[in-house]
Tab-separated table of C-alpha atoms and ligand atoms in Angstrom:
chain	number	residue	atom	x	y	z
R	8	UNK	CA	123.710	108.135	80.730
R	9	UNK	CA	120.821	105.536	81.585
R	10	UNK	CA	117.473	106.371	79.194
R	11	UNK	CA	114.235	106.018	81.212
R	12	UNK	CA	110.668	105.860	79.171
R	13	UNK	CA	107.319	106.482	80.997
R	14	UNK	CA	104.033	104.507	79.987
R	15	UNK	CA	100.643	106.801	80.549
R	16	UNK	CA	101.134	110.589	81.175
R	17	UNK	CA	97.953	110.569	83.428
R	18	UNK	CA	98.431	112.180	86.994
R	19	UNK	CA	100.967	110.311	88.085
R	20	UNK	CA	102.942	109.643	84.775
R	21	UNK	CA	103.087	113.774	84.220
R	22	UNK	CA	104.343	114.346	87.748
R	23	UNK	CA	107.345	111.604	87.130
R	24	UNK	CA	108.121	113.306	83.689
R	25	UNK	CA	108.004	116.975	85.416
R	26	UNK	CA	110.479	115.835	88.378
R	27	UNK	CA	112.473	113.746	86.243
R	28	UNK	CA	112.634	117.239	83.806
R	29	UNK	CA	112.683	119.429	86.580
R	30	UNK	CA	115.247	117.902	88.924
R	31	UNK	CA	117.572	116.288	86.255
R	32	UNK	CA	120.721	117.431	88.129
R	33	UNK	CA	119.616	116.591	91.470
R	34	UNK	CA	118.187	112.995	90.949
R	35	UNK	CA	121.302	112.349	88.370
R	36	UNK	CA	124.204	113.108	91.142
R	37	UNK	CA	121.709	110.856	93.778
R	38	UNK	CA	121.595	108.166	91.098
R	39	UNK	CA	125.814	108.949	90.288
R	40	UNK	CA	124.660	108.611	86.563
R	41	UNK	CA	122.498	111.120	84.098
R	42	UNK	CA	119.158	110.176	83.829
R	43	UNK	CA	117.322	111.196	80.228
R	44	UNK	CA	113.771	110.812	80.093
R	45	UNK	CA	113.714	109.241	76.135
R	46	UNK	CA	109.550	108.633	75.859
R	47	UNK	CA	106.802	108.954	77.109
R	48	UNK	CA	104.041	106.508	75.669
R	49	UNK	CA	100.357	107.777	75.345
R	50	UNK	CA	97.811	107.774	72.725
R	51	UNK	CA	96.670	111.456	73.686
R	52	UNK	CA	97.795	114.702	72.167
R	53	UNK	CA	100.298	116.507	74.097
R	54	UNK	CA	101.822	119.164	71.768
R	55	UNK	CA	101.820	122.148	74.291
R	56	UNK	CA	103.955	120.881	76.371
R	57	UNK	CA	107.935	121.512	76.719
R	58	UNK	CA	108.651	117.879	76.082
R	59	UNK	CA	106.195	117.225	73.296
R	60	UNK	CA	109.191	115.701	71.814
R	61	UNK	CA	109.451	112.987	73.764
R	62	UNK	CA	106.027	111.418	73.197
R	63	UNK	CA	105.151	108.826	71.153
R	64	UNK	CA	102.045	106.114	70.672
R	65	UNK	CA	103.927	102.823	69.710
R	66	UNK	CA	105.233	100.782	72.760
R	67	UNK	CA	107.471	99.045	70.356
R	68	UNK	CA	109.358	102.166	69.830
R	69	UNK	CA	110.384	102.231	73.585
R	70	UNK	CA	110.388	98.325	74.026
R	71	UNK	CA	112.884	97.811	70.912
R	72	UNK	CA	115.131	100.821	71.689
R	73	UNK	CA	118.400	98.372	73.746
R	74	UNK	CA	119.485	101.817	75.216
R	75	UNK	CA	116.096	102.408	77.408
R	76	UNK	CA	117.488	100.345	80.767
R	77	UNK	CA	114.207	101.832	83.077
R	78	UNK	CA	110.750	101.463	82.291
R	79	UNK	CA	108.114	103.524	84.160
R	80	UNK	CA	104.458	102.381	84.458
R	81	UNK	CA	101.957	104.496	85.368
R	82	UNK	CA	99.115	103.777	82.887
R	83	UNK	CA	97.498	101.926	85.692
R	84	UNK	CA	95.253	98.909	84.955
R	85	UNK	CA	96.142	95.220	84.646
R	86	UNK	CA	95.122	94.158	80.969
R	87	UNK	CA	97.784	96.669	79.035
R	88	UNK	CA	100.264	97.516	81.792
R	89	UNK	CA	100.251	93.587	82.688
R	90	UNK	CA	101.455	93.032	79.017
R	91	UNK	CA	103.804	95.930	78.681
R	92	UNK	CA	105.561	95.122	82.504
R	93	UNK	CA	106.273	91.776	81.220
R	94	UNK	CA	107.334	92.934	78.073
R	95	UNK	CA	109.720	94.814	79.382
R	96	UNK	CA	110.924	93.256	82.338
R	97	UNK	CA	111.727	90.028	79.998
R	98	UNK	CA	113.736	92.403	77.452
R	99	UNK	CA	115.992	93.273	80.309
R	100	UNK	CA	114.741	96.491	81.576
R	101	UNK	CA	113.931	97.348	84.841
R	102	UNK	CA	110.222	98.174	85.585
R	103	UNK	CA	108.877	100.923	88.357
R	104	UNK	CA	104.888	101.151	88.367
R	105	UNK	CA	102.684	102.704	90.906
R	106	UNK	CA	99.580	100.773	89.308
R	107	UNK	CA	98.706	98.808	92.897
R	108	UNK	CA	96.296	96.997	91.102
R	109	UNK	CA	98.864	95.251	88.527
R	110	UNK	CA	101.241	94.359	91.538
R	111	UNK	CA	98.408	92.805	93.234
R	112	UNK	CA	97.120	90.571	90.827
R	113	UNK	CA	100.710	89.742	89.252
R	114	UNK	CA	103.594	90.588	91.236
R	115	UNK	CA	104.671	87.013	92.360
R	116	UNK	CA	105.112	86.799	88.494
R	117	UNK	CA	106.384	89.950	87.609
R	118	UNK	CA	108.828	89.981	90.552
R	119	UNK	CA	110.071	86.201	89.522
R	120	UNK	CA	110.643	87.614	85.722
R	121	UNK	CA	112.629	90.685	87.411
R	122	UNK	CA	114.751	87.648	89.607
R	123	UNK	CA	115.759	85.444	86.369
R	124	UNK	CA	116.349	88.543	84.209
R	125	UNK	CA	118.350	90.438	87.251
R	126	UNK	CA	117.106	93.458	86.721
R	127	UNK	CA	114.482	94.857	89.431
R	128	UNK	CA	110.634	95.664	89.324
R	129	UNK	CA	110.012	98.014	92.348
R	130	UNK	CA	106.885	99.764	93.358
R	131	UNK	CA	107.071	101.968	96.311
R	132	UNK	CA	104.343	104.235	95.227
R	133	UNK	CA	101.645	101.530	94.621
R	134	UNK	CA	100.889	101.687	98.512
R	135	UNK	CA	100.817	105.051	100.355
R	136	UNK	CA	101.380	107.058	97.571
R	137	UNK	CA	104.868	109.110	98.828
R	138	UNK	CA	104.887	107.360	102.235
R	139	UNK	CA	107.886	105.123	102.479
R	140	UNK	CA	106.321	101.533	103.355
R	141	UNK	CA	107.444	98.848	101.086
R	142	UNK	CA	111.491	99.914	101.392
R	143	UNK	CA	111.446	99.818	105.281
R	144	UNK	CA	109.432	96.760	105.275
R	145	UNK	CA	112.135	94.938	102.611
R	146	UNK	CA	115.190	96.285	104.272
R	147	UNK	CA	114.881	98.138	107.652
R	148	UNK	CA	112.240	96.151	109.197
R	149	UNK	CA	114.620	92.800	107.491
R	150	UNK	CA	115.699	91.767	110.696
R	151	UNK	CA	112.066	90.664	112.108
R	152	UNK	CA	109.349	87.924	111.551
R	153	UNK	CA	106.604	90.475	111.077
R	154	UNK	CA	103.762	89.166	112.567
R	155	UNK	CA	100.566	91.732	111.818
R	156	UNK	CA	99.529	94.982	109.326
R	157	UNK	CA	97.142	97.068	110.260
R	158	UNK	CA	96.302	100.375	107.794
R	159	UNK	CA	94.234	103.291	106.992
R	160	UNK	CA	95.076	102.455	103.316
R	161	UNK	CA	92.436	104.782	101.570
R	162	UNK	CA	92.673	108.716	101.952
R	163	UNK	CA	88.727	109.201	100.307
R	164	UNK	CA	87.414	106.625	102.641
R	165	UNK	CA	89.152	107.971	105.721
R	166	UNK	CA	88.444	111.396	104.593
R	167	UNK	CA	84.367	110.679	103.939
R	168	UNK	CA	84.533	108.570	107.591
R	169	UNK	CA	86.382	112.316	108.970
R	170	UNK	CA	83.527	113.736	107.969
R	171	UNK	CA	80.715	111.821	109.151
R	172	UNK	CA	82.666	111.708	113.064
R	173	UNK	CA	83.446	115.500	113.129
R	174	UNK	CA	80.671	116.992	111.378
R	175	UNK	CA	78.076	114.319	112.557
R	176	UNK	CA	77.378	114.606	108.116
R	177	UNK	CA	75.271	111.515	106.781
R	178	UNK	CA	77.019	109.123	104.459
R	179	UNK	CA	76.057	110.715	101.054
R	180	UNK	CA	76.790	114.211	101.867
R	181	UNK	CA	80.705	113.427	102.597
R	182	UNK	CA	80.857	111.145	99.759
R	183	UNK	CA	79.343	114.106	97.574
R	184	UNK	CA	82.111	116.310	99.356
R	185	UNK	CA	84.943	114.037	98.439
R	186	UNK	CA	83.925	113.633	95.229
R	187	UNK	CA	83.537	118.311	94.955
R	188	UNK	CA	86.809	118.214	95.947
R	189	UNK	CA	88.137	115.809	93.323
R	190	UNK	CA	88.840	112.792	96.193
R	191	UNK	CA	86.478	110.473	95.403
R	192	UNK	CA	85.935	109.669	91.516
R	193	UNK	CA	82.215	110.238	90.109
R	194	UNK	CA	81.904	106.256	90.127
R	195	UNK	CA	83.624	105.984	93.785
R	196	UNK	CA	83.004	102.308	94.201
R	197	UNK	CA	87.119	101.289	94.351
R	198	UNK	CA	87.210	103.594	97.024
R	199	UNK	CA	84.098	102.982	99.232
R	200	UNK	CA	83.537	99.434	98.419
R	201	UNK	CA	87.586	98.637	99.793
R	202	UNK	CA	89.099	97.202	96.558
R	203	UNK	CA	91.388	99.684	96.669
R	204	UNK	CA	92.667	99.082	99.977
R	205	UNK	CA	92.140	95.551	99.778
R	206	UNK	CA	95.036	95.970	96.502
R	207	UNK	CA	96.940	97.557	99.122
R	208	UNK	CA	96.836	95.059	101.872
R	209	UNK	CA	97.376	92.414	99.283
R	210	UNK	CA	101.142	94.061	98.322
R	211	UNK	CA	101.972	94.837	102.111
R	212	UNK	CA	100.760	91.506	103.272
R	213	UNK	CA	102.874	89.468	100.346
R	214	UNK	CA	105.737	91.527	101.203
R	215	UNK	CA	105.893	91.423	105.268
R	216	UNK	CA	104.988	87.568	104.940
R	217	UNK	CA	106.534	86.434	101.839
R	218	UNK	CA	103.856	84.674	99.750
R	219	UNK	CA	101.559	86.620	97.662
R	220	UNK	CA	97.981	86.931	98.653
R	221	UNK	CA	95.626	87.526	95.677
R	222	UNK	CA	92.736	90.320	96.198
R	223	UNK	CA	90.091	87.880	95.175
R	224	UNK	CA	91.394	85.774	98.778
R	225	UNK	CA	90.970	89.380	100.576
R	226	UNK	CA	87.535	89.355	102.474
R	227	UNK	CA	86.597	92.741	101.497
R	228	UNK	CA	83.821	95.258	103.011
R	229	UNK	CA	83.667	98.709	102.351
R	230	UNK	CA	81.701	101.826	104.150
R	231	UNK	CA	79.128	102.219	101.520
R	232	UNK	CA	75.917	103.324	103.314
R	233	UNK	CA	77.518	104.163	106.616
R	234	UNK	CA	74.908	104.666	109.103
R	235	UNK	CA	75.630	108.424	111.055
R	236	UNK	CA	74.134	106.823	114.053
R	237	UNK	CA	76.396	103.594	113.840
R	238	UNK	CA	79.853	106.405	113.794
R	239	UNK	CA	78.246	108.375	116.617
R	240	UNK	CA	77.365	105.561	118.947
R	241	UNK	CA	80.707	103.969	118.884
R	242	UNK	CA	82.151	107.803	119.077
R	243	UNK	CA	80.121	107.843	122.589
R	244	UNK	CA	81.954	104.757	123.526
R	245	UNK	CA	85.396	106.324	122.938
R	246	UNK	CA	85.997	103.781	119.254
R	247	UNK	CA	86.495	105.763	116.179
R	248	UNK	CA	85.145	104.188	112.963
R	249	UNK	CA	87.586	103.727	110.461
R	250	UNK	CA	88.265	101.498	107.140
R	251	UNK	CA	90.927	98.875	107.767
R	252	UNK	CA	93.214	96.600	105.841
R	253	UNK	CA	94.506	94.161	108.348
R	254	UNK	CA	96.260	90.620	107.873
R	255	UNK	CA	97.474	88.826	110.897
R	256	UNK	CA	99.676	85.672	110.568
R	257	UNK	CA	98.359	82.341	111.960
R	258	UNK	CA	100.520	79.596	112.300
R	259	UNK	CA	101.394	78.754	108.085
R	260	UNK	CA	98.046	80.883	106.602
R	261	UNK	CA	97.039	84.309	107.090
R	262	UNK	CA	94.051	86.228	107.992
R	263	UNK	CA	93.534	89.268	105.575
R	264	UNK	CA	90.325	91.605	105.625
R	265	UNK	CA	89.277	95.019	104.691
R	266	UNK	CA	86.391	96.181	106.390
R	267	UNK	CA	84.997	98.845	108.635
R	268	UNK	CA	86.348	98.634	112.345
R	269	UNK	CA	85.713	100.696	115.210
R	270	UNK	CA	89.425	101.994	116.428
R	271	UNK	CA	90.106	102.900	120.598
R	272	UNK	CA	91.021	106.186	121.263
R	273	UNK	CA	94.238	105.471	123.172
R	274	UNK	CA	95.213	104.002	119.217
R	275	UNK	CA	97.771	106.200	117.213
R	276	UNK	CA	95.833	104.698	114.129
R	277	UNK	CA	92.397	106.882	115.779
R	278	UNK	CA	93.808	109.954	115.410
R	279	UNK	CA	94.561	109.694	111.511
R	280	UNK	CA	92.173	111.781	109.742
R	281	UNK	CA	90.809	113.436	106.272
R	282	UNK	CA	92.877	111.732	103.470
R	283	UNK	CA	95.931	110.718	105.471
R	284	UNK	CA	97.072	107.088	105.601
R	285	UNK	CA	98.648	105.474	108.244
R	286	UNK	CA	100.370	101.843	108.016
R	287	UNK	CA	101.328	100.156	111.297
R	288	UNK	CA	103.924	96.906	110.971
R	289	UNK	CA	104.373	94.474	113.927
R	290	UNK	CA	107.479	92.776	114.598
R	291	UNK	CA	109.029	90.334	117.402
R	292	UNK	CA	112.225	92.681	117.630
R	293	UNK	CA	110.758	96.212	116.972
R	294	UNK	CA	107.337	95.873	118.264
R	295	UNK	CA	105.090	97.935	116.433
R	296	UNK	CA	105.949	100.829	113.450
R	297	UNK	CA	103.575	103.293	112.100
R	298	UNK	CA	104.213	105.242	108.630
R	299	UNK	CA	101.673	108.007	108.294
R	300	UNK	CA	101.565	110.627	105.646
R	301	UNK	CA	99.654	111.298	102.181
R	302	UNK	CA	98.359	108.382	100.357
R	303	UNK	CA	97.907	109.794	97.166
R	304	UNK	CA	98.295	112.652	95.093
R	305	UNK	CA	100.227	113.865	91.958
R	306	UNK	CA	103.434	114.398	93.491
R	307	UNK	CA	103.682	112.562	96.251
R	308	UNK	CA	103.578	109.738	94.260
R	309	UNK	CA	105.471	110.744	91.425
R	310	UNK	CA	108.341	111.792	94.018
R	311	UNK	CA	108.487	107.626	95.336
R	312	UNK	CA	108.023	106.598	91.639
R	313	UNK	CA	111.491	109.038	90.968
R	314	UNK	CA	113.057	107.343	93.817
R	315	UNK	CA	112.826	103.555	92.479
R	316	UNK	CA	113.894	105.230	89.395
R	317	UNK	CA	117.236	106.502	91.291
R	318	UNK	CA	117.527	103.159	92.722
R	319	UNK	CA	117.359	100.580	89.551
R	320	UNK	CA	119.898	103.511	88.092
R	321	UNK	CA	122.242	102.477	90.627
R	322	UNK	CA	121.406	99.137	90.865
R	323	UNK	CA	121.339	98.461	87.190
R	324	UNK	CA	123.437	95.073	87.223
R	325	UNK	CA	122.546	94.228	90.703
R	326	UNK	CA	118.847	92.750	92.161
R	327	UNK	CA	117.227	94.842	94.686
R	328	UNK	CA	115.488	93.395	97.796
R	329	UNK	CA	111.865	92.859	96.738
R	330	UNK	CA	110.182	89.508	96.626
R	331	UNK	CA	107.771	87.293	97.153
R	332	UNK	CA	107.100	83.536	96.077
R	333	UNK	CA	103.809	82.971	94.379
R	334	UNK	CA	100.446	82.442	96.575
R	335	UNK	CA	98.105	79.064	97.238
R	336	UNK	CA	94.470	78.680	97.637
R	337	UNK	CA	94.798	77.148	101.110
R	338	UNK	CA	97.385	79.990	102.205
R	339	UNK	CA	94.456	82.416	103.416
R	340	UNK	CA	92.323	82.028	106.127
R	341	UNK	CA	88.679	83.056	106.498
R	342	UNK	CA	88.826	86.040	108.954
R	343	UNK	CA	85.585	85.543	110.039
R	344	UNK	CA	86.277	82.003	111.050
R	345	UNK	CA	89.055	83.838	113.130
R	346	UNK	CA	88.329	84.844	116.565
R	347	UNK	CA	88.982	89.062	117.614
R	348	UNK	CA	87.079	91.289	119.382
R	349	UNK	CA	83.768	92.879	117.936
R	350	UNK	CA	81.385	95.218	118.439
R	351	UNK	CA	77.539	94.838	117.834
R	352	UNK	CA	75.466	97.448	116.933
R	353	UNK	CA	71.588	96.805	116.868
R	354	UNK	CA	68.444	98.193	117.723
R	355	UNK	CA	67.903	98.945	121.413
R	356	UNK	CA	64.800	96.555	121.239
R	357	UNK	CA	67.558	94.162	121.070
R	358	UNK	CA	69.147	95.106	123.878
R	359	UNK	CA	68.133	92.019	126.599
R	360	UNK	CA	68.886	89.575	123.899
R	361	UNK	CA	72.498	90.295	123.310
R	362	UNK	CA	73.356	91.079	126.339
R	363	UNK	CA	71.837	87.253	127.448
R	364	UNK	CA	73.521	85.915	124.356
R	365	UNK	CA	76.647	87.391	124.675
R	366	UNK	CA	79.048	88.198	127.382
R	367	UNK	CA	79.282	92.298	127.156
R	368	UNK	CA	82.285	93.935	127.804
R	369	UNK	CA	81.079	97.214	127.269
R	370	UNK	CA	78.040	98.482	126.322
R	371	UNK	CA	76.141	101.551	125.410
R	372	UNK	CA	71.936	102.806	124.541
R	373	UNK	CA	71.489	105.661	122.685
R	374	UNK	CA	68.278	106.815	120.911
R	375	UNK	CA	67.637	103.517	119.202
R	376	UNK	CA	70.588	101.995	119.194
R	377	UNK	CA	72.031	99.762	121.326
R	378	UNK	CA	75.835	99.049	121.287
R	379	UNK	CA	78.335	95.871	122.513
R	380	UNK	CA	81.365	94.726	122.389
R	381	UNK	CA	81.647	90.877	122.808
R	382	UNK	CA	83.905	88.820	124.360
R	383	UNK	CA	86.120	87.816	121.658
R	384	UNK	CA	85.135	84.977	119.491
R	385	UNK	CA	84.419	84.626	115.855
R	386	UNK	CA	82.109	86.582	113.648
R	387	UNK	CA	80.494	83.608	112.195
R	388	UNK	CA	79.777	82.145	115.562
R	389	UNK	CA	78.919	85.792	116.528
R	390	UNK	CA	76.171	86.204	113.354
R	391	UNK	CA	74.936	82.267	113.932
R	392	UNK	CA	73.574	83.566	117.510
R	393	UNK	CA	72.370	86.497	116.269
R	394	UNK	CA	70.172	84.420	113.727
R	395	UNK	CA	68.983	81.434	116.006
R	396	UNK	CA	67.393	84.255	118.632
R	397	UNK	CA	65.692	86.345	115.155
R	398	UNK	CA	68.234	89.386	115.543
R	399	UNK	CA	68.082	90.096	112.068
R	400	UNK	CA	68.804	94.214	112.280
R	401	UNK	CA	72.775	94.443	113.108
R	402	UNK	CA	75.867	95.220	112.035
R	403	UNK	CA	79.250	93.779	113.643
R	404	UNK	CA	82.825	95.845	113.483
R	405	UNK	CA	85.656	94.713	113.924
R	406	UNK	CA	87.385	96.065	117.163
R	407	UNK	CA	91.255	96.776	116.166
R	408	UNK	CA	94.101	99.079	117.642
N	510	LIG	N1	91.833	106.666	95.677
N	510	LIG	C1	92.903	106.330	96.567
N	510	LIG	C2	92.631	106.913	97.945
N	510	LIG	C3	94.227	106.832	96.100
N	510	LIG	O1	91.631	107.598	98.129
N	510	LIG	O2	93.412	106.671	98.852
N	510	LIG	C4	94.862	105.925	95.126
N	510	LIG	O3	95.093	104.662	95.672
């Protein structure tokens, strides 16, 4: 019998404990060993529940008890989680977290802890919630220098952005929407300003390149104050506006953004909408892979914390496959010092101006906007032209498929 505790019986944490409850049987015959939920750690109250028996509010209790082998994190955070990971993981017992933000600020050093205690610290549902991502990456995709990511890494985001194309709603009203029906928090500002999906292009980036990117290297832009007309007039030119985590490899650095981006049609990544997330992996022998699915959500996520569970249960003497050597500050390039395609999207007084300064590849007027996308070149050199010839009204998106 292995003993498993949980930290944090928030959403997530109360999911794990139900399917590890619920599905005892099954996920013990998949792991070829019984698996006993022992504790659950939280300072709240839970005395209605079936398991009220397993709670308790002293870490030391589960961090002291030699016959807990699997420690599950879901408390989320970096401040107590970092401490109790470490903890843990340095006692000997393998850690599974879905708290994205912990891995991205400290999973070079978790993961190297995990390595010289041989035990494993696996996270599957800190990206994509129950979409399979980080395993394929690790093990399928093993056989490939993986070159690019490019994601739809926030449902609310995604969902608010659904909105504003579809239902031609301003900004505010889908935000208010998401946060009705309980997407978006009441402050939303991990969501819409792109922390959270900069997190999540932080883990996918360290793992598909092998050096961990911090999120304070990320350049990070969110959709906060989307303009309606700004989603429409790119709609017109056949671009859907979406949030993107991207990191490309260049030469020894990376580039790695998150920022709004106008999407092509003919792009499987267009057509993922409301709260779905899509991930799309390039490599030199499989081209490119997309995972789509749910990002988030109680059980989703509590179904790909249950699976690391299964795995460090049968993998309890043995290292699993994830790792990543710490990060440097010179590692990441500045993506807007990196030339791609753009598109401009200014006042239609502005129209002659751009298209003198700027060789158009397409372009579009509509009420009073006017719409381009450059011939590809950097944003800074894009934004220094824009300034020397007093366009001061603009915004520039990224042009991705
Ligand atoms: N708030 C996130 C999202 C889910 O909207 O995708 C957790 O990462």
């Amino acid at each position: 019998m292995v003993n498993v505790a949980i930290i944090g019986h928030g959403v997530v944490g109360s999911g794990v404990a139900e399917i590890i409850i619920n599905h005892k049987e099954l996920i013990s015959q998949k792991a070829k060993n019984e698996i006993n939920l022992k504790y659950i750690l939280d300072i709240r109250e839970f005395n209605d529940l079936p398991y009220s028996d397993k709670f308790t509010k002293d870490f030391n209790t589960i961090l002291n008890d030699d016959d807990v082998r699997v420690v599950v994190e879901t408390a989320g955070g970096a401040t107590f989680a970092y401490d109790y990971v470490k903890a843990c993981l340095l006692k000997g017992k393998s850690v599974v977290t879905s708290n994205k933000e912990l891995v991205a600020l400290k999973g070079a050093e978790l993961l190297k802890i995990a390595q010289d205690n041989n035990i494993n610290f696996l996270f599957e549902a800190s990206v994509g919630g129950g979409i399979p991502v980080l395993r394929p990456i690790a093990q399928c995709l093993a056989a490939n220098d993986l070159s690019e990511i490019t994601g739809i890494l926030n449902g609310t985001t995604n969902f608010i952005l659904t909105k504003m194309i579809k239902e031609n709603m301003q900004f505010d009203d889908a935000l208010s929407m998401a946060q009705r029906l309980g997407y978006a928090e009441r402050d939303p500002s991990a969501d819409i300003d792109g922390h959270d999906a900069a997190r999540k292009i932080c883990i996918l980036a360290s793992l598909a390149f092998g050096k961990h990117i911090y999120p304070e290297q990320i350049k990070t832009e969110g959709i906060r104050g989307m303009k309606l007309s700004d989603v429409e007039i790119a709609s017109d030119m056949g671009y859907v506006t979406k949030l993107i985590g991207h990191s490309k490899v260049l030469g020894d650095k990376v580039s790695a953004s998150v920022s709004p981006a106008v999407i092509p049609t003919s792009s499987v990544i267009s057509n993922v909408e409301d709260v779905f997330n899509i991930i799309k992996v390039r490599g030199d022998a499989i081209g490119d892979v997309a995972f789509y699915g749910r990002g988030a959500g109680k059980l989703p996520t509590a179904s790909a914390v249950v699976a690391d569970v299964i795995d460090c249960v049968k993998h309890l003497a043995a290292r699993k496959y994830l790792f990543w050597e710490d990060g440097d500050a010179d590692y990441v390039a500045n993506p807007d010092e990196v030339a791609f395609d753009y598109m401009i999207i200014t006042d239609a007084a502005n129209k002659a101006k751009i298209e003198k300064l700027f060789a158009c590849v397409e372009s579009k007027s509509k009420d009073d906007s006017f719409a381009a996308i450059v011939e590809k070149q950097t944003k800074n050199s894009i934004k220094a032209k824009l300034m020397d010839n007093n366009v001061t009204d603009y915004r520039i998106f990224r042009v991705i498929d």
